[in-house]
Coordinates of C-alpha atoms in Angstrom, one line a residue:
M1444 CA 147.1 144.8 107.1
K1445 CA 143.5 144.7 105.8
N1446 CA 140.8 145.9 106.7
Y1447 CA 140.4 148.9 109.1
I1448 CA 136.8 149.0 108.7
K1449 CA 136.8 145.8 111.1
I1450 CA 138.3 147.7 113.9
S1451 CA 135.7 148.1 116.6
I1452 CA 134.8 151.6 118.0
V1453 CA 136.4 150.9 121.6
A1454 CA 135.3 153.6 124.4
L1455 CA 132.5 155.2 122.0
S1456 CA 128.8 154.6 122.5
L1457 CA 127.0 156.2 119.7
V1458 CA 123.3 157.2 120.0
G1459 CA 120.9 158.8 117.6
L1460 CA 120.0 162.6 117.3
S1461 CA 117.1 163.0 114.8
S1462 CA 117.9 165.9 112.2
C1463 CA 116.5 166.9 108.9
D1464 CA 118.8 164.6 106.8
M1465 CA 120.5 161.9 109.0
D1466 CA 120.6 159.9 112.1
A1467 CA 123.7 161.4 113.9
P1468 CA 125.8 159.7 116.2
S1469 CA 127.2 161.6 119.4
I1470 CA 129.6 160.6 122.2
S1471 CA 128.0 159.6 125.5
S1472 CA 129.9 156.9 127.4
L1473 CA 133.2 159.0 127.8
D1474 CA 133.9 162.6 127.6
E1475 CA 135.7 164.1 124.7
S1476 CA 138.9 164.8 126.5
S1477 CA 139.3 161.1 127.6
V1478 CA 138.7 159.9 124.0
F1479 CA 140.6 162.5 122.1
S1480 CA 143.6 162.7 124.3
V1481 CA 144.6 158.9 123.9
Y1482 CA 145.6 157.9 120.6
S1483 CA 144.2 154.4 120.5
L1484 CA 140.8 155.8 121.3
A1485 CA 141.0 158.6 119.1
E1486 CA 142.0 156.2 116.3
S1487 CA 139.1 154.3 116.8
E1488 CA 136.8 157.3 116.3
I1489 CA 138.6 157.9 112.9
M1490 CA 138.0 154.0 112.2
S1491 CA 134.3 154.8 112.8
I1492 CA 133.9 157.0 109.9
H1493 CA 134.9 154.0 107.7
V1494 CA 131.9 152.2 109.1
S1495 CA 129.8 154.6 107.5
F1496 CA 131.4 153.8 104.0
G1497 CA 130.6 150.0 104.4
E1498 CA 127.0 150.1 105.6
T1499 CA 124.2 148.2 103.7
N1500 CA 122.9 151.1 101.5
S1501 CA 125.8 153.4 101.6
Y1502 CA 128.8 153.3 99.3
R1503 CA 128.8 149.5 99.4
G1504 CA 125.2 148.9 98.0
R1505 CA 123.9 152.0 96.6
F1506 CA 126.5 154.8 95.7
L1507 CA 129.2 152.7 94.2
P1508 CA 126.9 150.5 92.0
Y1509 CA 124.7 153.4 90.7
Y1510 CA 126.3 156.7 90.7
G1511 CA 128.4 157.5 87.6
I1512 CA 126.9 154.6 85.5
N1513 CA 125.5 155.4 82.1
T1514 CA 128.0 157.5 80.4
D1515 CA 129.6 157.4 76.8
V1516 CA 131.9 154.5 78.1
E1517 CA 129.8 152.5 80.6
W1518 CA 126.3 151.3 81.5
I1519 CA 124.1 148.9 83.5
N1520 CA 124.1 145.6 81.8
T1521 CA 121.7 146.4 79.8
P1522 CA 119.6 149.6 80.1
T1523 CA 116.5 149.6 78.0
Y1524 CA 113.9 152.4 77.3
K1525 CA 110.9 150.1 78.1
D1526 CA 112.4 149.6 81.6
R1527 CA 113.2 153.2 82.1
L1528 CA 110.9 153.8 85.2
T1529 CA 112.5 150.7 87.0
D1530 CA 114.0 151.9 90.1
K1531 CA 117.6 150.7 89.4
Y1532 CA 117.7 152.0 85.7
A1533 CA 116.2 155.1 86.7
L1534 CA 119.0 155.7 89.1
A1535 CA 121.4 155.9 86.1
N1536 CA 119.3 157.1 83.1
Y1537 CA 119.0 160.7 84.1
N1538 CA 115.3 160.3 85.1
T1539 CA 115.8 159.7 88.9
T1540 CA 112.7 160.7 91.1
A1541 CA 112.6 161.5 94.8
D1542 CA 110.5 158.3 95.5
N1543 CA 113.0 156.0 93.9
G1544 CA 112.4 152.6 95.7
Q1545 CA 116.3 151.8 96.0
M1546 CA 116.9 154.9 97.9
N1547 CA 113.9 156.5 99.4
N1548 CA 114.3 155.1 103.0
A1549 CA 116.1 156.3 106.2
T1550 CA 119.2 154.4 105.8
N1551 CA 120.2 155.0 102.2
A1552 CA 123.5 156.6 101.1
Y1553 CA 122.4 160.2 101.7
A1554 CA 121.8 159.4 105.3
K1555 CA 124.8 157.3 105.8
F1556 CA 127.0 160.0 104.2
Y1557 CA 125.9 162.5 106.8
E1558 CA 126.4 160.0 109.5
G1559 CA 130.0 159.7 108.3
I1560 CA 130.2 163.5 108.1
E1561 CA 128.8 163.7 111.8
R1562 CA 131.3 161.2 112.9
A1563 CA 134.2 163.2 111.3
N1564 CA 132.8 166.4 112.9
L1565 CA 133.0 164.9 116.4
A1566 CA 136.6 163.7 115.8
I1567 CA 137.7 167.0 114.1
K1568 CA 136.3 168.9 117.1
G1569 CA 137.8 166.6 119.8
L1570 CA 141.2 166.4 118.1
R1571 CA 141.4 170.2 117.9
E1572 CA 140.5 170.6 121.6
F1573 CA 142.1 167.8 123.4
G1574 CA 144.6 166.1 120.7
N1575 CA 147.5 168.5 121.2
V1576 CA 148.1 168.2 117.4
Q1577 CA 150.7 170.9 117.4
S1578 CA 153.1 168.8 119.5
R1579 CA 151.9 165.3 118.7
P1580 CA 152.4 164.3 115.2
E1581 CA 150.4 161.0 115.5
M1582 CA 147.5 163.1 116.7
A1583 CA 148.0 165.5 113.8
Q1584 CA 147.9 162.7 111.5
L1585 CA 144.5 161.5 112.8
L1586 CA 143.1 165.2 112.5
G1587 CA 144.3 165.2 108.8
E1588 CA 142.6 161.9 108.2
A1589 CA 139.3 163.2 109.8
L1590 CA 139.5 166.3 107.5
T1591 CA 140.2 164.3 104.3
L1592 CA 137.4 161.7 104.9
R1593 CA 134.9 164.3 105.4
A1594 CA 136.1 166.0 102.2
V1595 CA 135.7 162.8 100.4
V1596 CA 132.0 162.5 101.6
Y1597 CA 131.1 166.1 100.9
N1598 CA 132.6 165.8 97.4
D1599 CA 130.5 162.8 96.7
L1600 CA 127.4 164.4 98.1
I1601 CA 127.9 167.4 95.6
K1602 CA 128.6 165.1 92.7
A1603 CA 125.3 163.3 93.3
W1604 CA 122.9 165.8 94.8
G1605 CA 124.5 169.3 93.9
D1606 CA 124.0 171.8 96.8
V1607 CA 123.5 170.1 100.0
P1608 CA 123.3 171.2 103.7
A1609 CA 126.7 172.0 105.0
R1610 CA 127.6 170.6 108.5
F1611 CA 131.0 171.4 109.7
E1612 CA 130.0 171.3 113.3
P1613 CA 128.7 168.5 115.4
N1614 CA 124.9 168.4 115.4
N1615 CA 123.0 170.3 118.1
S1616 CA 119.4 171.8 118.7
E1617 CA 120.3 175.0 116.9
N1618 CA 121.5 173.6 113.5
M1619 CA 119.3 170.4 113.2
Y1620 CA 117.2 171.8 110.3
Q1621 CA 119.3 173.4 107.4
G1622 CA 118.3 173.9 103.7
R1623 CA 120.8 173.6 100.8
T1624 CA 124.1 175.3 100.8
S1625 CA 125.7 176.7 97.8
R1626 CA 128.4 174.2 96.7
D1627 CA 130.7 177.0 96.3
V1628 CA 130.6 177.5 100.0
I1629 CA 131.4 173.9 100.6
Y1630 CA 134.2 173.6 98.0
K1631 CA 136.0 176.5 99.5
Q1632 CA 135.8 175.0 103.0
L1633 CA 137.1 171.6 101.6
L1634 CA 139.9 173.2 99.7
A1635 CA 140.9 175.0 102.9
D1636 CA 140.5 171.9 104.9
L1637 CA 142.7 169.7 102.7
K1638 CA 145.4 172.4 102.6
E1639 CA 145.5 172.2 106.5
A1640 CA 145.6 168.3 106.4
E1641 CA 148.5 168.4 104.1
D1642 CA 150.5 169.7 106.9
Y1643 CA 149.3 166.9 109.2
C1644 CA 149.5 163.7 107.0
Y1645 CA 152.6 161.7 106.4
W1646 CA 153.7 160.5 102.8
P1647 CA 153.2 156.8 101.9
N1648 CA 155.6 154.8 104.1
E1649 CA 156.8 157.8 105.9
N1650 CA 155.3 156.5 109.1
A1651 CA 154.0 153.0 110.1
I1652 CA 150.4 154.5 109.7
T1653 CA 150.7 155.3 106.0
R1654 CA 152.4 152.0 105.0
S1655 CA 148.7 151.0 104.0
T1656 CA 146.6 152.3 101.1
E1657 CA 143.6 152.0 103.6
R1658 CA 144.9 155.0 105.5
I1659 CA 145.1 158.7 104.4
S1660 CA 148.5 159.7 103.2
K1661 CA 149.7 163.1 102.0
S1662 CA 149.6 161.9 98.6
F1663 CA 146.1 161.2 98.7
V1664 CA 145.2 164.4 100.4
K1665 CA 147.1 166.5 97.6
G1666 CA 145.4 164.4 95.0
L1667 CA 142.0 164.8 96.6
R1668 CA 142.6 168.6 96.8
A1669 CA 143.4 168.7 93.0
R1670 CA 140.3 166.6 92.1
I1671 CA 138.1 169.0 94.1
A1672 CA 139.5 171.9 92.6
L1673 CA 138.9 170.7 89.0
Y1674 CA 135.3 170.1 90.1
A1675 CA 135.1 173.5 91.8
G1676 CA 136.4 175.3 88.8
G1677 CA 134.0 173.3 86.3
Y1678 CA 130.6 173.1 85.1
G1679 CA 127.7 171.8 87.2
L1680 CA 123.9 171.7 87.5
R1681 CA 122.7 174.6 89.7
G1682 CA 119.2 175.9 90.5
D1683 CA 119.5 178.6 87.6
G1684 CA 121.1 176.1 85.0
F1685 CA 124.0 174.3 84.0
R1686 CA 127.1 176.4 84.4
R1687 CA 130.5 177.2 86.1
S1688 CA 130.5 179.0 89.4
N1689 CA 130.1 182.8 89.5
D1690 CA 132.6 183.0 92.5
P1691 CA 135.8 184.6 91.6
E1692 CA 137.7 182.5 94.3
L1693 CA 136.8 179.5 92.2
A1694 CA 137.6 180.8 88.7
P1695 CA 139.0 178.0 86.4
E1696 CA 142.5 179.4 86.0
L1697 CA 142.8 179.5 90.0
M1698 CA 141.5 175.9 90.4
Y1699 CA 143.8 174.7 87.4
Q1700 CA 146.8 176.2 89.4
I1701 CA 145.8 174.3 92.5
A1702 CA 145.5 171.2 90.6
K1703 CA 148.9 171.7 88.9
E1704 CA 150.8 172.3 92.0
E1705 CA 149.3 169.5 94.1
C1706 CA 149.7 167.0 91.3
L1707 CA 153.3 168.1 90.6
D1708 CA 154.1 167.6 94.4
I1709 CA 152.9 164.1 94.3
I1710 CA 154.8 163.3 91.2
N1711 CA 158.0 165.0 92.2
S1712 CA 157.9 163.6 95.7
G1713 CA 158.5 160.0 94.5
H1714 CA 156.5 158.4 97.2
N1715 CA 154.2 156.7 94.6
R1716 CA 155.2 154.9 91.4
L1717 CA 153.4 153.8 88.3
G1718 CA 153.6 150.0 87.6
T1719 CA 152.0 148.1 84.9
F1720 CA 148.4 148.8 84.4
K1721 CA 147.5 145.1 85.3
E1722 CA 149.5 145.1 88.3
N1723 CA 147.3 147.8 90.0
F1724 CA 144.2 145.8 89.7
T1725 CA 145.8 142.3 90.6
K1726 CA 147.0 144.0 93.8
L1727 CA 143.4 145.0 94.6
C1728 CA 142.3 141.6 94.0
T1729 CA 144.8 140.1 96.0
D1730 CA 144.2 142.4 99.2
D1731 CA 147.7 144.0 98.7
T1732 CA 147.4 147.2 100.4
S1733 CA 151.1 148.0 100.6
A1734 CA 151.5 151.7 100.0
G1735 CA 153.7 153.5 97.6
G1736 CA 152.4 152.0 94.4
E1737 CA 149.9 153.3 92.1
S1738 CA 146.9 153.1 94.6
L1739 CA 146.7 156.3 96.6
W1740 CA 143.7 155.6 98.8
E1741 CA 141.2 152.8 99.0
I1742 CA 137.7 152.5 100.8
P1743 CA 138.7 149.5 103.0
F1744 CA 136.1 146.8 103.1
S1745 CA 136.3 143.7 105.3
E1746 CA 135.9 140.4 103.8
G1747 CA 132.2 140.3 104.4
R1748 CA 131.4 143.7 103.1
G1749 CA 131.8 145.6 99.6
R1750 CA 130.1 144.8 96.6
V1751 CA 132.8 145.7 94.4
L1752 CA 133.4 142.7 92.2
Y1753 CA 129.6 141.8 92.3
T1754 CA 129.0 145.1 90.6
W1755 CA 132.1 145.7 88.6
G1756 CA 133.5 142.1 87.9
V1757 CA 133.0 139.7 85.3
R1758 CA 129.8 137.6 85.2
H1759 CA 129.9 134.1 86.9
Q1760 CA 126.6 132.3 86.3
V1761 CA 126.8 129.5 89.0
E1762 CA 128.5 128.6 92.0
D1763 CA 131.7 127.9 90.1
Q1764 CA 135.5 127.3 91.1
Y1765 CA 136.0 130.9 91.7
T1766 CA 132.9 132.3 93.3
Y1767 CA 131.0 129.5 95.2
Q1768 CA 127.8 131.2 93.9
P1769 CA 126.5 133.2 91.0
R1770 CA 127.8 136.9 91.0
G1771 CA 129.2 139.8 89.1
G1772 CA 128.5 141.6 86.0
V1773 CA 126.0 144.3 87.1
N1774 CA 127.8 147.0 85.3
G1775 CA 129.9 146.9 82.1
P1776 CA 131.4 148.8 79.3
L1777 CA 129.5 150.2 76.3
P1778 CA 130.4 147.9 73.3
T1779 CA 131.8 150.9 71.4
L1780 CA 134.4 151.5 74.1
F1781 CA 136.1 148.0 73.1
Y1782 CA 136.2 148.8 69.4
D1783 CA 137.4 152.4 70.0
Y1784 CA 140.5 151.2 71.8
D1785 CA 143.5 150.7 69.7
K1786 CA 143.9 146.9 69.4
D1787 CA 147.5 147.2 70.7
D1788 CA 146.3 149.1 73.8
I1789 CA 147.0 146.7 76.6
R1790 CA 144.2 148.6 78.6
R1791 CA 141.3 147.3 76.3
D1792 CA 141.5 143.4 77.1
I1793 CA 142.0 144.2 80.8
T1794 CA 139.2 146.8 80.9
C1795 CA 136.6 144.9 78.4
V1796 CA 135.8 141.4 78.7
P1797 CA 133.5 139.7 76.0
Y1798 CA 132.8 136.5 77.9
R1799 CA 131.1 135.2 81.1
W1800 CA 131.7 132.1 83.1
G1801 CA 129.8 129.1 82.2
A1802 CA 126.4 127.5 83.4
K1803 CA 126.2 124.2 85.0
T1804 CA 125.5 122.7 81.7
D1805 CA 128.9 124.0 80.5
G1806 CA 130.9 122.4 83.4
T1807 CA 131.2 119.4 85.6
A1808 CA 130.3 119.1 89.4
T1809 CA 133.4 119.0 91.6
S1810 CA 134.2 119.6 95.4
V1811 CA 136.6 122.3 96.5
N1812 CA 138.3 122.4 100.0
N1813 CA 138.4 125.9 101.5
N1814 CA 140.0 126.2 105.1
G1815 CA 138.8 122.6 105.9
I1816 CA 135.3 123.0 104.6
N1817 CA 134.2 121.1 101.2
Y1818 CA 132.1 123.3 98.8
N1819 CA 130.2 121.7 95.9
V1820 CA 130.9 123.7 92.9
Y1821 CA 130.9 123.4 89.1
K1822 CA 134.2 123.8 87.3
V1823 CA 133.2 125.8 84.2
P1824 CA 134.9 127.4 81.4
Q1825 CA 134.6 130.9 79.7
V1826 CA 131.6 131.3 77.4
I1827 CA 131.3 134.0 74.7
S1828 CA 128.8 136.6 75.6
N1829 CA 127.6 139.2 73.1
P1830 CA 128.2 143.0 72.6
T1831 CA 125.4 144.1 74.9
A1832 CA 126.7 142.0 77.8
M1833 CA 130.3 142.8 78.0
Y1834 CA 131.9 143.0 81.5
F1835 CA 134.6 145.1 83.2
G1836 CA 137.6 142.9 83.7
K1837 CA 139.8 145.2 85.8
L1838 CA 138.5 143.3 89.0
R1839 CA 138.1 139.5 88.8
Y1840 CA 137.2 136.8 91.1
E1841 CA 139.6 134.6 89.5
W1842 CA 142.6 137.0 90.3
M1843 CA 141.7 136.5 94.1
N1844 CA 143.7 134.4 96.4
R1845 CA 140.9 133.6 98.7
Y1846 CA 137.3 132.3 98.1
V1847 CA 134.4 134.5 98.6
T1848 CA 131.6 133.0 100.7
S1849 CA 129.2 136.0 101.3
T1850 CA 126.2 136.2 99.3
N1851 CA 126.9 139.5 97.6
D1852 CA 130.0 141.0 99.2
D1853 CA 133.5 140.2 98.3
G1854 CA 135.7 142.4 100.5
I1855 CA 137.7 143.9 97.6
N1856 CA 138.6 147.4 98.5
W1857 CA 137.3 150.3 96.4
Q1858 CA 140.1 152.1 94.8
Y1859 CA 139.2 155.8 95.1
M1860 CA 142.2 157.4 93.6
R1861 CA 145.4 156.0 91.7
L1862 CA 148.5 157.8 90.4
A1863 CA 147.4 157.7 86.9
D1864 CA 144.7 160.1 87.6
V1865 CA 147.2 162.6 89.3
Y1866 CA 149.4 162.4 85.9
L1867 CA 146.4 163.1 83.9
M1868 CA 145.1 165.8 86.0
A1869 CA 148.4 167.4 85.9
A1870 CA 148.4 167.2 82.1
E1871 CA 145.0 168.7 81.8
A1872 CA 145.8 171.5 84.3
I1873 CA 149.2 172.4 82.7
N1874 CA 147.8 172.4 79.3
E1875 CA 145.2 175.1 80.3
L1876 CA 147.7 177.2 82.0
D1877 CA 150.9 176.6 80.1
G1878 CA 150.0 174.9 76.8
P1879 CA 150.6 171.2 75.4
A1880 CA 154.2 171.3 75.3
A1881 CA 154.5 171.7 78.9
A1882 CA 151.7 169.2 79.6
A1883 CA 153.0 166.4 77.3
Q1884 CA 155.4 165.0 79.8
Y1885 CA 152.6 164.1 82.3
M1886 CA 150.5 162.2 79.7
Q1887 CA 153.2 160.4 78.1
P1888 CA 153.9 158.0 81.0
I1889 CA 150.3 156.8 80.9
L1890 CA 150.5 156.1 77.1
D1891 CA 153.9 154.5 77.4
R1892 CA 152.8 151.7 79.5
A1893 CA 149.5 151.2 77.4
L1894 CA 151.0 151.2 73.8
P1895 CA 153.8 150.6 71.5
A1896 CA 156.4 153.4 71.3
D1897 CA 155.5 154.3 67.6
K1898 CA 151.9 154.6 68.4
V1899 CA 152.6 156.8 71.6
A1900 CA 154.8 159.1 69.3
A1901 CA 152.1 159.5 66.9
L1902 CA 149.5 160.1 69.4
M1903 CA 151.6 162.7 71.2
A1904 CA 152.3 164.5 67.9
Q1905 CA 148.7 164.8 67.3
Y1906 CA 147.7 165.9 70.9
T1907 CA 150.5 168.5 71.1
A1908 CA 149.4 170.3 67.9
N1909 CA 147.6 172.8 70.1
K1910 CA 145.6 173.2 73.3
E1911 CA 142.3 172.1 72.0
A1912 CA 143.7 169.0 70.4
F1913 CA 145.5 168.1 73.8
F1914 CA 142.2 168.6 75.6
K1915 CA 140.6 166.0 73.2
G1916 CA 143.5 163.7 74.0
I1917 CA 142.7 164.1 77.7
V1918 CA 139.0 163.5 77.1
D1919 CA 139.9 160.3 75.0
Q1920 CA 142.5 159.0 77.5
R1921 CA 140.6 159.4 80.6
A1922 CA 137.9 157.3 79.1
F1923 CA 140.5 154.5 78.1
E1924 CA 142.2 154.7 81.4
F1925 CA 139.4 155.0 83.9
A1926 CA 136.4 153.3 82.5
G1927 CA 134.6 151.4 85.2
E1928 CA 136.0 153.5 87.8
V1929 CA 133.2 156.0 88.4
L1930 CA 135.2 158.9 87.2
R1931 CA 133.7 159.5 83.7
K1932 CA 130.3 161.1 84.6
P1933 CA 131.8 163.9 86.9
D1934 CA 134.4 164.4 84.2
L1935 CA 132.0 164.9 81.5
I1936 CA 129.9 167.2 83.8
R1937 CA 132.8 169.4 84.9
W1938 CA 134.1 169.7 81.3
G1939 CA 130.6 171.0 80.2
I1940 CA 130.3 168.2 77.4
I1941 CA 128.1 165.7 78.9
D1942 CA 125.1 166.4 76.3
E1943 CA 127.5 166.2 73.5
K1944 CA 129.3 163.0 74.3
M1945 CA 126.1 161.2 75.5
A1946 CA 124.4 161.9 72.2
E1947 CA 127.6 160.9 70.5
A1948 CA 127.5 157.5 72.3
K1949 CA 124.0 156.8 71.1
E1950 CA 124.9 157.5 67.5
K1951 CA 128.0 155.2 67.8
L1952 CA 125.8 152.4 69.0
R1953 CA 123.7 152.9 66.2
R1954 CA 126.5 152.6 63.7
L1955 CA 128.0 149.6 65.6
A1956 CA 124.6 147.9 65.7
T1957 CA 124.7 147.7 61.8
R1958 CA 128.6 147.8 61.4
Q1959 CA 128.5 151.2 59.6
G1960 CA 131.0 154.0 59.4
E1961 CA 134.1 153.3 61.7
Y1962 CA 132.7 149.8 62.5
A1963 CA 132.3 148.7 58.9
D1964 CA 135.3 146.6 58.9
L1965 CA 134.2 144.2 61.7
P1966 CA 132.8 140.6 61.1
E1967 CA 129.4 139.5 61.8
K1968 CA 130.4 136.6 64.0
V1969 CA 133.2 135.6 66.3
Y1970 CA 135.0 132.3 66.3
V1971 CA 135.9 130.7 69.6
K1972 CA 137.9 127.6 71.0
L1973 CA 138.9 126.7 74.4
Y1974 CA 142.4 126.7 75.0
E1975 CA 144.3 123.4 75.0
K1976 CA 147.6 122.8 76.8
D1977 CA 150.4 124.0 74.6
M1978 CA 148.1 125.3 72.0
V1979 CA 149.6 127.8 69.7
I1980 CA 147.4 130.8 69.7
P1981 CA 146.7 132.4 66.3
A1982 CA 148.5 135.9 66.1
S1983 CA 145.1 137.4 65.2
A1984 CA 143.2 135.9 68.1
E1985 CA 142.6 137.3 71.5
V1986 CA 143.0 135.7 75.0
F1987 CA 141.8 137.8 78.0
D1988 CA 143.9 136.3 80.7
T1989 CA 146.6 133.9 81.2
P1990 CA 145.5 130.7 79.2
V1991 CA 144.3 127.8 81.3
D1992 CA 143.7 124.4 79.7
G1993 CA 139.9 123.8 79.0
E1994 CA 139.0 127.1 80.6
T1995 CA 140.1 130.0 78.7
L1996 CA 138.5 131.0 75.5
V1997 CA 140.5 132.0 72.4
I1998 CA 138.6 134.3 70.3
Y1999 CA 139.1 135.7 66.8
G2000 CA 136.9 138.4 65.1
L2001 CA 137.1 141.2 67.6
N2002 CA 139.4 143.4 65.9
H2003 CA 139.0 145.8 63.1
G2004 CA 139.9 144.1 59.8
D2005 CA 139.1 140.6 61.2
S2006 CA 136.9 138.8 58.5
D2007 CA 134.4 136.1 58.4
D2008 CA 136.1 134.5 55.6
T2009 CA 139.2 134.0 57.8
G2010 CA 137.2 132.9 60.7
K2011 CA 135.4 130.1 58.5
D2012 CA 139.0 128.8 57.6
M2013 CA 139.7 128.4 61.4
K2014 CA 137.1 126.0 61.8
D2015 CA 139.3 123.3 60.5
D2016 CA 141.4 124.1 63.6
G2017 CA 138.5 123.4 65.9
F2018 CA 137.2 127.2 66.1
E2019 CA 133.2 127.4 66.3
S2020 CA 131.3 130.4 65.0
K2021 CA 129.1 132.2 67.3
G2022 CA 126.5 134.9 66.4
W2023 CA 127.9 138.4 67.8
F2024 CA 126.2 141.3 66.2
L2025 CA 123.2 139.4 65.1
S2026 CA 120.7 137.1 66.9
D2027 CA 118.3 135.0 64.7
G2028 CA 119.0 137.9 61.9
E2029 CA 118.1 140.8 64.2
A2030 CA 120.7 143.3 65.6
R2031 CA 121.5 142.6 69.3
I2032 CA 122.1 146.4 69.9
T2033 CA 118.4 147.5 69.5
D2034 CA 116.9 151.1 69.5
D2035 CA 115.3 150.1 72.8
I2036 CA 118.8 149.4 74.4
I2037 CA 120.4 152.5 72.7
N2038 CA 117.4 154.7 74.0
G2039 CA 117.6 153.3 77.4
L2040 CA 121.1 154.8 78.0
Y2041 CA 119.6 158.0 78.7
V2042 CA 115.9 159.0 78.5
V2043 CA 115.8 162.7 78.7
D2044 CA 116.7 165.4 76.1
K2045 CA 119.7 166.8 78.0
P2046 CA 121.4 164.9 80.6
S2047 CA 123.3 168.0 81.8
M2048 CA 119.8 169.3 83.2
N2049 CA 119.1 166.0 84.8
C2050 CA 122.6 164.9 86.0
L2051 CA 121.8 165.1 89.8
W2052 CA 119.8 162.8 92.0
P2053 CA 117.0 164.6 94.1
I2054 CA 117.0 164.5 97.7
W2055 CA 114.7 161.7 98.6
T2056 CA 111.2 162.3 99.7
Y2057 CA 111.9 160.8 103.0
F2058 CA 114.3 163.5 104.0
I2059 CA 112.3 166.2 102.4
G2060 CA 109.3 165.3 104.5
N2061 CA 111.5 165.3 107.7
S2062 CA 113.3 168.5 107.0
N2063 CA 110.9 170.8 108.9
G2064 CA 110.3 172.5 105.5
M2065 CA 113.9 173.4 104.9
L2066 CA 114.6 171.2 101.8
N2067 CA 113.2 170.8 98.4
N2068 CA 114.3 169.9 94.9
D2069 CA 113.0 173.0 93.2
G2070 CA 115.0 173.7 89.9
I2071 CA 117.5 170.9 90.7
Y2072 CA 116.4 167.9 88.5
G2073 CA 113.9 167.1 85.6
Q2074 CA 111.7 164.0 85.1
L2075 CA 109.5 162.3 82.9
S2076 CA 105.8 162.4 83.3
D2077 CA 105.2 158.7 82.6

């Protein structure tokens, strides 16, 4: 059943309580004992937390599109240095100022995160006092969900803003104004909360509640606790520099131990399974929320909410046979990512797409009937793009089994965690604690489904040479596995290698622009042809989905070792040459684009967003951004 965010908040009337950093709801129409002693009413309060995820400027329209983009594998399509002060680029290029026009208002993500926390605080307090959770397992499940959802939001607050006000009780006149709290304090609270929630929540499919990936299960609670432990034990930007925590309770070895135990519990329980890489994403696109597969938890968006494909999908230029209106393609992979994959890695052609869907001039006008309504659309084919405008293909409108009629929203859930992450977190933690030989069995399943057996064996031999080699393998494989899923930036930060990897990304882009170094064996052009019924696809060519007559591009020239000489010979078979690396003799990947990826000397010292001016000004002097972020002067 999809989507829980549509459930109304029955029995609760929420009113605003002004505070230093949020507009916080409180219960007024029924007293807490009435609400939190009745399952259906208490469940509605849990569902109200989800509402805060889907509001216009919350996760839906601000956090998911902008946090975590511009890494060594992904960017906004396409950043430029000359546009570095533009609000949307400045959110991603490590030059974010407190007056950013996308964020500096009363209803942005920072406010909505605290709105969700307040709703969780109310539910936690009410369930503890009136839910009889020790004798009513269904009420305990709700308490576990509230604790976990609060941990989700706090984890994301810390990722984006660093030390933030800690609110673990409902708002009142005494705690209305608060300054920043050390993230160490918050991390320890979240780790304790999630340990408690594990005892309350059911495994996937153990109960009717956890048959859906839109509800919190024990698998997700444990996975989130592992993720937070790795963040807590890792590097971060603090008021006195970029460093690990000095708190002995958050020492790296202790955090790795938590991550190891939690991940192994999930894997060994057998309640979730790895399917194929593609299956995970087609399930998302078809609104399949059945639990027990790879997906551990998804932010539930109703059909009229959620800019997931709009932001992270393939670009559709017009109202075509799949979208009804132009949409998609806001963010995409760095072109170097495509060429860094092994050509036999099935993740490459699913993750990175080198085409967009055509313009009106590429297609024909037609009428499509959807639920008794006729829509005038254009039937268009795929059209080759260029290296600076490649797209993520994990989520595609063409994989959906319903039409999207909202302007920007598509209603596809945001997958917050999947089982592959659990395997790779386990591999990382066990390598640090026990060495690569013990860790190898948790990396191998991820490689087995991505690469031929001989290449898996070669990689595993390389990775298990020593602990450092295995860690490098973790860094590489998490890039290949999770590009476009907003995990890379916090990974680079917690590992303490964000400056190194971002500088490396710029140098790789420079080499790709001129096809030097590891990119010297690539042709200048690509050669394309629209698939025709029963066409024999050349073994050296690429097709990025199931071929459809007159719609799907067959592309040659994207693999290492391809040549323009071979491409020219394919013209006799109807292939057309298209400029790829050059446009009118000039490199498409320009210095302006490369330098727009990040615009400061050290991303590590600018990796947090400031608390916005609106909230600083309404904090009664309790909040500031001192020592938290840097900025350009022009």
